[in-house]
PDB file of C-alpha atoms and ligand atoms in Angstrom:
ATOM      1  CA  MET W   1     -55.602  35.836 -30.665  1.00  0.00           C
ATOM      2  CA  LEU W   2     -58.125  32.920 -29.728  1.00  0.00           C
ATOM      3  CA  VAL W   3     -61.680  34.064 -30.900  1.00  0.00           C
ATOM      4  CA  LEU W   4     -64.882  32.461 -30.199  1.00  0.00           C
ATOM      5  CA  VAL W   5     -67.591  33.054 -32.810  1.00  0.00           C
ATOM      6  CA  THR W   6     -71.037  32.056 -32.212  1.00  0.00           C
ATOM      7  CA  GLY W   7     -73.469  31.488 -35.405  1.00  0.00           C
ATOM      8  CA  ALA W   8     -70.388  30.417 -37.078  1.00  0.00           C
ATOM      9  CA  SER W   9     -71.859  27.944 -39.419  1.00  0.00           C
ATOM     10  CA  ALA W  10     -72.852  30.429 -42.214  1.00  0.00           C
ATOM     11  CA  GLY W  11     -73.292  34.050 -43.083  1.00  0.00           C
ATOM     12  CA  PHE W  12     -71.545  36.625 -40.890  1.00  0.00           C
ATOM     13  CA  GLY W  13     -70.150  34.131 -38.409  1.00  0.00           C
ATOM     14  CA  GLU W  14     -68.450  32.009 -41.083  1.00  0.00           C
ATOM     15  CA  ALA W  15     -67.071  35.214 -42.799  1.00  0.00           C
ATOM     16  CA  ILE W  16     -65.829  36.375 -39.322  1.00  0.00           C
ATOM     17  CA  ALA W  17     -64.043  33.189 -38.570  1.00  0.00           C
ATOM     18  CA  ARG W  18     -62.564  33.047 -42.036  1.00  0.00           C
ATOM     19  CA  ARG W  19     -61.235  36.690 -41.754  1.00  0.00           C
ATOM     20  CA  PHE W  20     -59.454  35.985 -38.330  1.00  0.00           C
ATOM     21  CA  VAL W  21     -57.811  32.768 -39.441  1.00  0.00           C
ATOM     22  CA  SER W  22     -56.648  34.458 -42.822  1.00  0.00           C
ATOM     23  CA  GLU W  23     -54.630  36.785 -40.390  1.00  0.00           C
ATOM     24  CA  GLY W  24     -53.176  33.857 -38.389  1.00  0.00           C
ATOM     25  CA  HIS W  25     -55.473  33.751 -35.491  1.00  0.00           C
ATOM     26  CA  GLN W  26     -57.292  30.803 -34.006  1.00  0.00           C
ATOM     27  CA  VAL W  27     -61.000  30.359 -33.732  1.00  0.00           C
ATOM     28  CA  ILE W  28     -63.510  28.206 -31.942  1.00  0.00           C
ATOM     29  CA  LEU W  29     -66.787  27.679 -33.944  1.00  0.00           C
ATOM     30  CA  LEU W  30     -70.106  27.559 -32.276  1.00  0.00           C
ATOM     31  CA  ALA W  31     -73.243  26.766 -33.866  1.00  0.00           C
ATOM     32  CA  ARG W  32     -76.212  24.384 -34.059  1.00  0.00           C
ATOM     33  CA  ARG W  33     -75.338  22.554 -37.547  1.00  0.00           C
ATOM     34  CA  GLU W  34     -72.667  20.168 -36.786  1.00  0.00           C
ATOM     35  CA  GLU W  35     -71.956  19.113 -40.273  1.00  0.00           C
ATOM     36  CA  ARG W  36     -71.549  22.578 -41.627  1.00  0.00           C
ATOM     37  CA  LEU W  37     -69.296  23.354 -38.634  1.00  0.00           C
ATOM     38  CA  ARG W  38     -67.043  20.472 -39.457  1.00  0.00           C
ATOM     39  CA  GLY W  39     -66.757  21.255 -43.074  1.00  0.00           C
ATOM     40  CA  LEU W  40     -65.687  24.896 -42.226  1.00  0.00           C
ATOM     41  CA  SER W  41     -63.290  23.475 -39.564  1.00  0.00           C
ATOM     42  CA  GLU W  42     -61.648  21.329 -41.967  1.00  0.00           C
ATOM     43  CA  GLU W  43     -61.137  24.125 -44.355  1.00  0.00           C
ATOM     44  CA  LEU W  44     -59.660  26.470 -41.739  1.00  0.00           C
ATOM     45  CA  GLY W  45     -57.078  23.745 -40.684  1.00  0.00           C
ATOM     46  CA  GLU W  46     -55.128  24.624 -37.775  1.00  0.00           C
ATOM     47  CA  GLY W  47     -56.749  27.998 -37.520  1.00  0.00           C
ATOM     48  CA  CYS W  48     -59.615  26.227 -35.875  1.00  0.00           C
ATOM     49  CA  VAL W  49     -58.898  24.710 -32.429  1.00  0.00           C
ATOM     50  CA  LYS W  50     -62.452  23.544 -31.666  1.00  0.00           C
ATOM     51  CA  VAL W  51     -66.006  23.132 -32.925  1.00  0.00           C
ATOM     52  CA  ILE W  52     -69.049  23.202 -30.611  1.00  0.00           C
ATOM     53  CA  SER W  53     -72.378  22.325 -31.979  1.00  0.00           C
ATOM     54  CA  CYS W  54     -75.312  23.436 -29.761  1.00  0.00           C
ATOM     55  CA  ASN W  55     -77.807  26.033 -29.201  1.00  0.00           C
ATOM     56  CA  VAL W  56     -76.045  29.286 -28.208  1.00  0.00           C
ATOM     57  CA  ALA W  57     -78.364  29.548 -25.303  1.00  0.00           C
ATOM     58  CA  ASP W  58     -77.466  26.171 -23.914  1.00  0.00           C
ATOM     59  CA  ILE W  59     -74.645  27.554 -21.599  1.00  0.00           C
ATOM     60  CA  GLU W  60     -74.143  24.324 -19.511  1.00  0.00           C
ATOM     61  CA  LYS W  61     -73.282  22.441 -22.793  1.00  0.00           C
ATOM     62  CA  ILE W  62     -70.977  25.365 -23.966  1.00  0.00           C
ATOM     63  CA  LYS W  63     -69.218  25.438 -20.623  1.00  0.00           C
ATOM     64  CA  SER W  64     -68.553  21.535 -20.695  1.00  0.00           C
ATOM     65  CA  GLU W  65     -67.403  21.777 -24.350  1.00  0.00           C
ATOM     66  CA  LEU W  66     -65.107  24.865 -23.865  1.00  0.00           C
ATOM     67  CA  GLY W  67     -63.320  23.264 -20.814  1.00  0.00           C
ATOM     68  CA  GLU W  68     -59.849  25.145 -20.349  1.00  0.00           C
ATOM     69  CA  TYR W  69     -60.316  26.961 -23.599  1.00  0.00           C
ATOM     70  CA  ALA W  70     -62.786  29.408 -21.631  1.00  0.00           C
ATOM     71  CA  GLN W  71     -59.815  30.933 -19.896  1.00  0.00           C
ATOM     72  CA  ARG W  72     -57.776  31.642 -22.936  1.00  0.00           C
ATOM     73  CA  ILE W  73     -60.446  33.451 -25.223  1.00  0.00           C
ATOM     74  CA  ASP W  74     -59.353  37.018 -26.348  1.00  0.00           C
ATOM     75  CA  VAL W  75     -62.303  37.984 -28.261  1.00  0.00           C
ATOM     76  CA  LEU W  76     -65.855  36.792 -27.979  1.00  0.00           C
ATOM     77  CA  VAL W  77     -67.898  37.564 -31.121  1.00  0.00           C
ATOM     78  CA  ASN W  78     -71.600  37.278 -30.075  1.00  0.00           C
ATOM     79  CA  ASN W  79     -72.850  36.899 -33.620  1.00  0.00           C
ATOM     80  CA  ALA W  80     -75.634  34.112 -33.469  1.00  0.00           C
ATOM     81  CA  GLY W  81     -79.011  35.886 -33.816  1.00  0.00           C
ATOM     82  CA  LEU W  82     -81.968  35.788 -35.940  1.00  0.00           C
ATOM     83  CA  ALA W  83     -85.124  37.740 -36.929  1.00  0.00           C
ATOM     84  CA  LEU W  84     -88.215  35.440 -37.346  1.00  0.00           C
ATOM     85  CA  GLY W  85     -91.212  37.010 -39.320  1.00  0.00           C
ATOM     86  CA  VAL W  86     -92.052  40.589 -40.295  1.00  0.00           C
ATOM     87  CA  GLU W  87     -95.795  40.597 -38.959  1.00  0.00           C
ATOM     88  CA  SER W  88     -97.134  43.216 -36.805  1.00  0.00           C
ATOM     89  CA  PHE W  89     -96.662  42.288 -33.154  1.00  0.00           C
ATOM     90  CA  ASP W  90    -100.456  41.734 -32.470  1.00  0.00           C
ATOM     91  CA  VAL W  91    -100.445  38.745 -34.856  1.00  0.00           C
ATOM     92  CA  CYS W  92     -96.803  37.481 -34.464  1.00  0.00           C
ATOM     93  CA  LEU W  93     -96.250  34.020 -33.172  1.00  0.00           C
ATOM     94  CA  ARG W  94     -95.099  33.486 -29.621  1.00  0.00           C
ATOM     95  CA  GLU W  95     -92.778  30.937 -30.445  1.00  0.00           C
ATOM     96  CA  ASP W  96     -91.108  33.185 -32.737  1.00  0.00           C
ATOM     97  CA  PHE W  97     -90.532  36.284 -30.513  1.00  0.00           C
ATOM     98  CA  GLU W  98     -89.423  33.716 -27.560  1.00  0.00           C
ATOM     99  CA  GLU W  99     -86.786  32.206 -29.877  1.00  0.00           C
ATOM    100  CA  MET W 100     -85.505  35.711 -30.920  1.00  0.00           C
ATOM    101  CA  ILE W 101     -85.217  36.572 -27.226  1.00  0.00           C
ATOM    102  CA  GLU W 102     -83.596  33.182 -26.243  1.00  0.00           C
ATOM    103  CA  THR W 103     -81.011  33.445 -29.005  1.00  0.00           C
ATOM    104  CA  ASN W 104     -80.457  37.087 -29.495  1.00  0.00           C
ATOM    105  CA  ILE W 105     -80.511  38.222 -25.885  1.00  0.00           C
ATOM    106  CA  LEU W 106     -80.090  35.332 -23.530  1.00  0.00           C
ATOM    107  CA  GLY W 107     -77.430  33.577 -25.542  1.00  0.00           C
ATOM    108  CA  VAL W 108     -75.285  36.668 -25.560  1.00  0.00           C
ATOM    109  CA  VAL W 109     -75.800  37.389 -21.850  1.00  0.00           C
ATOM    110  CA  ARG W 110     -75.066  33.873 -20.508  1.00  0.00           C
ATOM    111  CA  LEU W 111     -72.028  33.378 -22.654  1.00  0.00           C
ATOM    112  CA  THR W 112     -70.465  36.871 -21.766  1.00  0.00           C
ATOM    113  CA  HIS W 113     -71.403  36.296 -18.227  1.00  0.00           C
ATOM    114  CA  TYR W 114     -69.462  33.020 -18.314  1.00  0.00           C
ATOM    115  CA  LEU W 115     -66.427  34.271 -20.168  1.00  0.00           C
ATOM    116  CA  LEU W 116     -65.924  37.775 -18.785  1.00  0.00           C
ATOM    117  CA  PRO W 117     -64.564  36.827 -15.355  1.00  0.00           C
ATOM    118  CA  PHE W 118     -61.542  35.037 -17.262  1.00  0.00           C
ATOM    119  CA  MET W 119     -61.105  38.049 -19.032  1.00  0.00           C
ATOM    120  CA  VAL W 120     -61.232  40.285 -15.931  1.00  0.00           C
ATOM    121  CA  GLU W 121     -58.658  37.905 -14.314  1.00  0.00           C
ATOM    122  CA  ARG W 122     -56.201  38.131 -17.153  1.00  0.00           C
ATOM    123  CA  GLY W 123     -56.800  41.845 -17.529  1.00  0.00           C
ATOM    124  CA  SER W 124     -57.680  41.729 -21.264  1.00  0.00           C
ATOM    125  CA  GLY W 125     -60.321  40.771 -23.652  1.00  0.00           C
ATOM    126  CA  HIS W 126     -62.736  41.951 -26.221  1.00  0.00           C
ATOM    127  CA  ILE W 127     -66.457  41.437 -26.472  1.00  0.00           C
ATOM    128  CA  ILE W 128     -67.930  42.141 -29.980  1.00  0.00           C
ATOM    129  CA  ASN W 129     -71.762  42.057 -30.231  1.00  0.00           C
ATOM    130  CA  LEU W 130     -73.484  41.956 -33.482  1.00  0.00           C
ATOM    131  CA  GLY W 131     -76.256  44.527 -33.249  1.00  0.00           C
ATOM    132  CA  SER W 132     -78.214  45.959 -36.108  1.00  0.00           C
ATOM    133  CA  ILE W 133     -79.752  49.226 -37.321  1.00  0.00           C
ATOM    134  CA  ALA W 134     -82.863  47.680 -36.336  1.00  0.00           C
ATOM    135  CA  GLY W 135     -81.880  48.511 -32.664  1.00  0.00           C
ATOM    136  CA  ASN W 136     -81.301  52.046 -33.665  1.00  0.00           C
ATOM    137  CA  TYR W 137     -84.392  52.787 -35.824  1.00  0.00           C
ATOM    138  CA  PRO W 138     -87.976  51.343 -35.594  1.00  0.00           C
ATOM    139  CA  TYR W 139     -89.820  49.949 -38.665  1.00  0.00           C
ATOM    140  CA  PRO W 140     -92.926  48.083 -39.279  1.00  0.00           C
ATOM    141  CA  GLY W 141     -92.542  44.395 -38.274  1.00  0.00           C
ATOM    142  CA  GLY W 142     -89.262  44.981 -36.493  1.00  0.00           C
ATOM    143  CA  ASN W 143     -91.015  44.770 -32.882  1.00  0.00           C
ATOM    144  CA  VAL W 144     -89.139  42.096 -31.042  1.00  0.00           C
ATOM    145  CA  TYR W 145     -86.235  41.666 -33.355  1.00  0.00           C
ATOM    146  CA  GLY W 146     -85.475  45.410 -33.077  1.00  0.00           C
ATOM    147  CA  GLY W 147     -86.060  45.257 -29.481  1.00  0.00           C
ATOM    148  CA  THR W 148     -83.501  42.543 -29.074  1.00  0.00           C
ATOM    149  CA  LYS W 149     -80.920  44.579 -31.079  1.00  0.00           C
ATOM    150  CA  ALA W 150     -81.660  47.703 -28.747  1.00  0.00           C
ATOM    151  CA  PHE W 151     -81.039  45.621 -26.073  1.00  0.00           C
ATOM    152  CA  LEU W 152     -77.407  44.593 -27.450  1.00  0.00           C
ATOM    153  CA  LYS W 153     -76.766  48.246 -27.938  1.00  0.00           C
ATOM    154  CA  GLN W 154     -77.463  49.284 -24.324  1.00  0.00           C
ATOM    155  CA  PHE W 155     -75.972  46.222 -22.934  1.00  0.00           C
ATOM    156  CA  SER W 156     -72.695  46.845 -24.756  1.00  0.00           C
ATOM    157  CA  LEU W 157     -72.539  50.423 -23.451  1.00  0.00           C
ATOM    158  CA  ASN W 158     -73.466  49.317 -20.132  1.00  0.00           C
ATOM    159  CA  LEU W 159     -70.615  46.704 -20.127  1.00  0.00           C
ATOM    160  CA  ARG W 160     -68.160  49.507 -21.084  1.00  0.00           C
ATOM    161  CA  ALA W 161     -69.358  51.415 -18.044  1.00  0.00           C
ATOM    162  CA  ASP W 162     -68.619  48.304 -15.794  1.00  0.00           C
ATOM    163  CA  LEU W 163     -65.293  47.433 -17.374  1.00  0.00           C
ATOM    164  CA  VAL W 164     -63.612  50.929 -17.780  1.00  0.00           C
ATOM    165  CA  ASP W 165     -61.041  50.086 -15.239  1.00  0.00           C
ATOM    166  CA  LYS W 166     -60.502  46.280 -16.441  1.00  0.00           C
ATOM    167  CA  ASN W 167     -58.848  46.918 -19.801  1.00  0.00           C
ATOM    168  CA  ILE W 168     -61.539  45.023 -21.587  1.00  0.00           C
ATOM    169  CA  ARG W 169     -63.051  46.312 -24.830  1.00  0.00           C
ATOM    170  CA  VAL W 170     -66.741  46.143 -25.706  1.00  0.00           C
ATOM    171  CA  SER W 171     -68.097  47.000 -29.270  1.00  0.00           C
ATOM    172  CA  ASN W 172     -71.465  46.745 -30.907  1.00  0.00           C
ATOM    173  CA  ILE W 173     -71.456  46.335 -34.607  1.00  0.00           C
ATOM    174  CA  GLU W 174     -74.650  47.548 -36.262  1.00  0.00           C
ATOM    175  CA  PRO W 175     -75.090  46.549 -39.893  1.00  0.00           C
ATOM    176  CA  GLY W 176     -78.077  47.521 -42.088  1.00  0.00           C
ATOM    177  CA  LEU W 177     -79.242  45.608 -45.174  1.00  0.00           C
ATOM    178  CA  CYS W 178     -76.838  42.638 -45.659  1.00  0.00           C
ATOM    179  CA  GLY W 179     -77.292  39.879 -48.281  1.00  0.00           C
ATOM    180  CA  GLY W 180     -75.422  36.830 -48.993  1.00  0.00           C
ATOM    181  CA  SER W 181     -76.641  35.108 -45.905  1.00  0.00           C
ATOM    182  CA  GLU W 182     -79.650  33.087 -44.825  1.00  0.00           C
ATOM    183  CA  PHE W 183     -80.759  35.968 -42.609  1.00  0.00           C
ATOM    184  CA  SER W 184     -83.689  37.112 -44.757  1.00  0.00           C
ATOM    185  CA  VAL W 185     -84.790  33.652 -45.878  1.00  0.00           C
ATOM    186  CA  VAL W 186     -85.198  32.993 -42.038  1.00  0.00           C
ATOM    187  CA  ARG W 187     -86.707  36.139 -41.477  1.00  0.00           C
ATOM    188  CA  PHE W 188     -89.578  35.553 -44.421  1.00  0.00           C
ATOM    189  CA  LYS W 189     -89.794  31.959 -42.961  1.00  0.00           C
ATOM    190  CA  GLY W 190     -88.337  30.308 -46.004  1.00  0.00           C
ATOM    191  CA  ASP W 191     -89.441  32.652 -48.846  1.00  0.00           C
ATOM    192  CA  GLN W 192     -86.465  32.557 -50.926  1.00  0.00           C
ATOM    193  CA  LYS W 193     -88.146  34.601 -53.621  1.00  0.00           C
ATOM    194  CA  ARG W 194     -89.123  37.358 -51.293  1.00  0.00           C
ATOM    195  CA  ALA W 195     -85.587  37.516 -49.803  1.00  0.00           C
ATOM    196  CA  ASP W 196     -84.032  37.585 -53.281  1.00  0.00           C
ATOM    197  CA  GLU W 197     -86.441  40.478 -54.339  1.00  0.00           C
ATOM    198  CA  LEU W 198     -85.244  42.518 -51.133  1.00  0.00           C
ATOM    199  CA  TYR W 199     -81.713  42.270 -52.283  1.00  0.00           C
ATOM    200  CA  GLU W 200     -82.023  42.736 -55.964  1.00  0.00           C
ATOM    201  CA  ASN W 201     -80.289  45.747 -57.364  1.00  0.00           C
ATOM    202  CA  ALA W 202     -79.776  46.966 -53.844  1.00  0.00           C
ATOM    203  CA  TYR W 203     -76.171  46.301 -53.720  1.00  0.00           C
ATOM    204  CA  PRO W 204     -76.402  45.322 -50.019  1.00  0.00           C
ATOM    205  CA  LEU W 205     -73.498  44.720 -47.613  1.00  0.00           C
ATOM    206  CA  LEU W 206     -72.084  41.416 -47.763  1.00  0.00           C
ATOM    207  CA  PRO W 207     -70.798  38.920 -44.868  1.00  0.00           C
ATOM    208  CA  GLN W 208     -67.303  39.856 -45.723  1.00  0.00           C
ATOM    209  CA  ASP W 209     -68.000  43.385 -45.140  1.00  0.00           C
ATOM    210  CA  ILE W 210     -69.224  42.749 -41.602  1.00  0.00           C
ATOM    211  CA  ALA W 211     -66.237  40.365 -41.082  1.00  0.00           C
ATOM    212  CA  GLU W 212     -63.892  43.202 -42.089  1.00  0.00           C
ATOM    213  CA  SER W 213     -65.619  45.640 -39.657  1.00  0.00           C
ATOM    214  CA  VAL W 214     -65.394  43.142 -36.747  1.00  0.00           C
ATOM    215  CA  TYR W 215     -61.815  42.327 -37.658  1.00  0.00           C
ATOM    216  CA  TRP W 216     -60.867  46.120 -37.846  1.00  0.00           C
ATOM    217  CA  VAL W 217     -62.379  46.800 -34.518  1.00  0.00           C
ATOM    218  CA  ALA W 218     -60.408  43.898 -32.964  1.00  0.00           C
ATOM    219  CA  SER W 219     -57.148  44.774 -34.504  1.00  0.00           C
ATOM    220  CA  LEU W 220     -56.874  48.358 -33.457  1.00  0.00           C
ATOM    221  CA  PRO W 221     -54.307  49.281 -30.868  1.00  0.00           C
ATOM    222  CA  ALA W 222     -55.469  47.978 -27.404  1.00  0.00           C
ATOM    223  CA  HIS W 223     -56.264  51.606 -25.912  1.00  0.00           C
ATOM    224  CA  ILE W 224     -58.939  52.152 -28.683  1.00  0.00           C
ATOM    225  CA  ASN W 225     -62.384  51.090 -28.011  1.00  0.00           C
ATOM    226  CA  ILE W 226     -64.771  51.361 -30.774  1.00  0.00           C
ATOM    227  CA  ASN W 227     -68.123  51.656 -28.738  1.00  0.00           C
ATOM    228  CA  SER W 228     -70.587  51.149 -31.736  1.00  0.00           C
ATOM    229  CA  MET W 229     -70.254  51.025 -35.667  1.00  0.00           C
ATOM    230  CA  GLU W 230     -73.339  51.443 -37.730  1.00  0.00           C
ATOM    231  CA  LEU W 231     -72.947  50.585 -41.300  1.00  0.00           C
ATOM    232  CA  MET W 232     -75.330  50.481 -44.186  1.00  0.00           C
ATOM    233  CA  PRO W 233     -74.898  49.876 -48.119  1.00  0.00           C
ATOM    234  CA  THR W 234     -74.960  53.201 -49.778  1.00  0.00           C
ATOM    235  CA  THR W 235     -78.369  52.281 -51.220  1.00  0.00           C
ATOM    236  CA  GLN W 236     -80.020  52.354 -47.825  1.00  0.00           C
ATOM    237  CA  ALA W 237     -81.062  55.384 -45.702  1.00  0.00           C
ATOM    238  CA  PHE W 238     -83.836  56.314 -43.251  1.00  0.00           C
ATOM    239  CA  SER W 239     -87.373  56.462 -44.199  1.00  0.00           C
ATOM    240  CA  ALA W 240     -89.837  59.427 -43.702  1.00  0.00           C
ATOM    241  CA  PHE W 241     -92.185  59.237 -40.740  1.00  0.00           C
ATOM    242  CA  ARG W 242     -95.073  57.559 -41.581  1.00  0.00           C
ATOM    243  CA  VAL W 243     -98.573  59.321 -41.377  1.00  0.00           C
ATOM    244  CA  CYS W 244    -101.744  57.192 -41.240  1.00  0.00           C
ATOM    245  CA  LYS W 245    -104.895  58.931 -42.583  1.00  0.00           C
ATOM    246  CA  LYS W 246    -108.033  57.877 -40.689  1.00  0.00           C
ATOM    247  CA  PRO W 247    -111.163  57.476 -42.605  1.00  0.00           C
TER     248      PRO W 247
HETATM  249  C1  8X3 O   1     -81.322  43.725 -40.157  1.00  0.00           C
HETATM  250  C2  8X3 O   1     -81.045  44.840 -40.826  1.00  0.00           C
HETATM  251  O1  8X3 O   1     -81.957  46.369 -42.631  1.00  0.00           O
HETATM  252  O2  8X3 O   1     -82.105  44.098 -42.931  1.00  0.00           O
HETATM  253  O3  8X3 O   1     -80.449  43.472 -39.048  1.00  0.00           O
HETATM  254  O4  8X3 O   1     -83.475  45.398 -41.536  1.00  0.00           O
HETATM  255  S1  8X3 O   1     -82.177  45.175 -42.215  1.00  0.00           S
END
């Protein structure tokens, strides 16, 4: 399989790329940080056929870099995404929520819209979106981030409805607490200590666990479509409803 992985320079994306290559598949790595992509590409050797360093929402650059590879992609892993800030929406920064919407929604929709016609023409393909439990359950400070992940959940299901007669699979992977990546350092705006405290003794999921789920979904027999897969570490569950006592 030829697999395009976005957000491939670290965390889930890097682990997903490594997992596919370890099974003899080929990957195209896409992310902003060129140096990191080059390092990973060297490690992956012939498993990596191309590196594209740009913002995932920059569809024109992606189109020109992909060239004819676009017609051959079997699996698109829409992994690039981020949470920026945990403030209540009334005090969060506009540039933060706009960046989340651009990366988590526009990046996914533009790239999927570009590659899907090639998959339809070939009569095969798999779109795998990286959602989150934040798209399934509300929590304080999740506002726009959770909204973007809820969008991915419904977008994935609606794609399934559009593609039911096209032999194209669509899956939404919805992880909960996951350590071992830069996700929470970015979410807490560079506060490494706060990120470390969140994961300490929590035995969170790890990027390799997400990679395993993505690989499993993609390697099932072609007639099976995993619509969505929600996973949490055993140490995470649902919180009780919050009740606010007024003075
Ligand atoms: C984020 C999941 O549990 O860290 O996608 O809020 S969680």
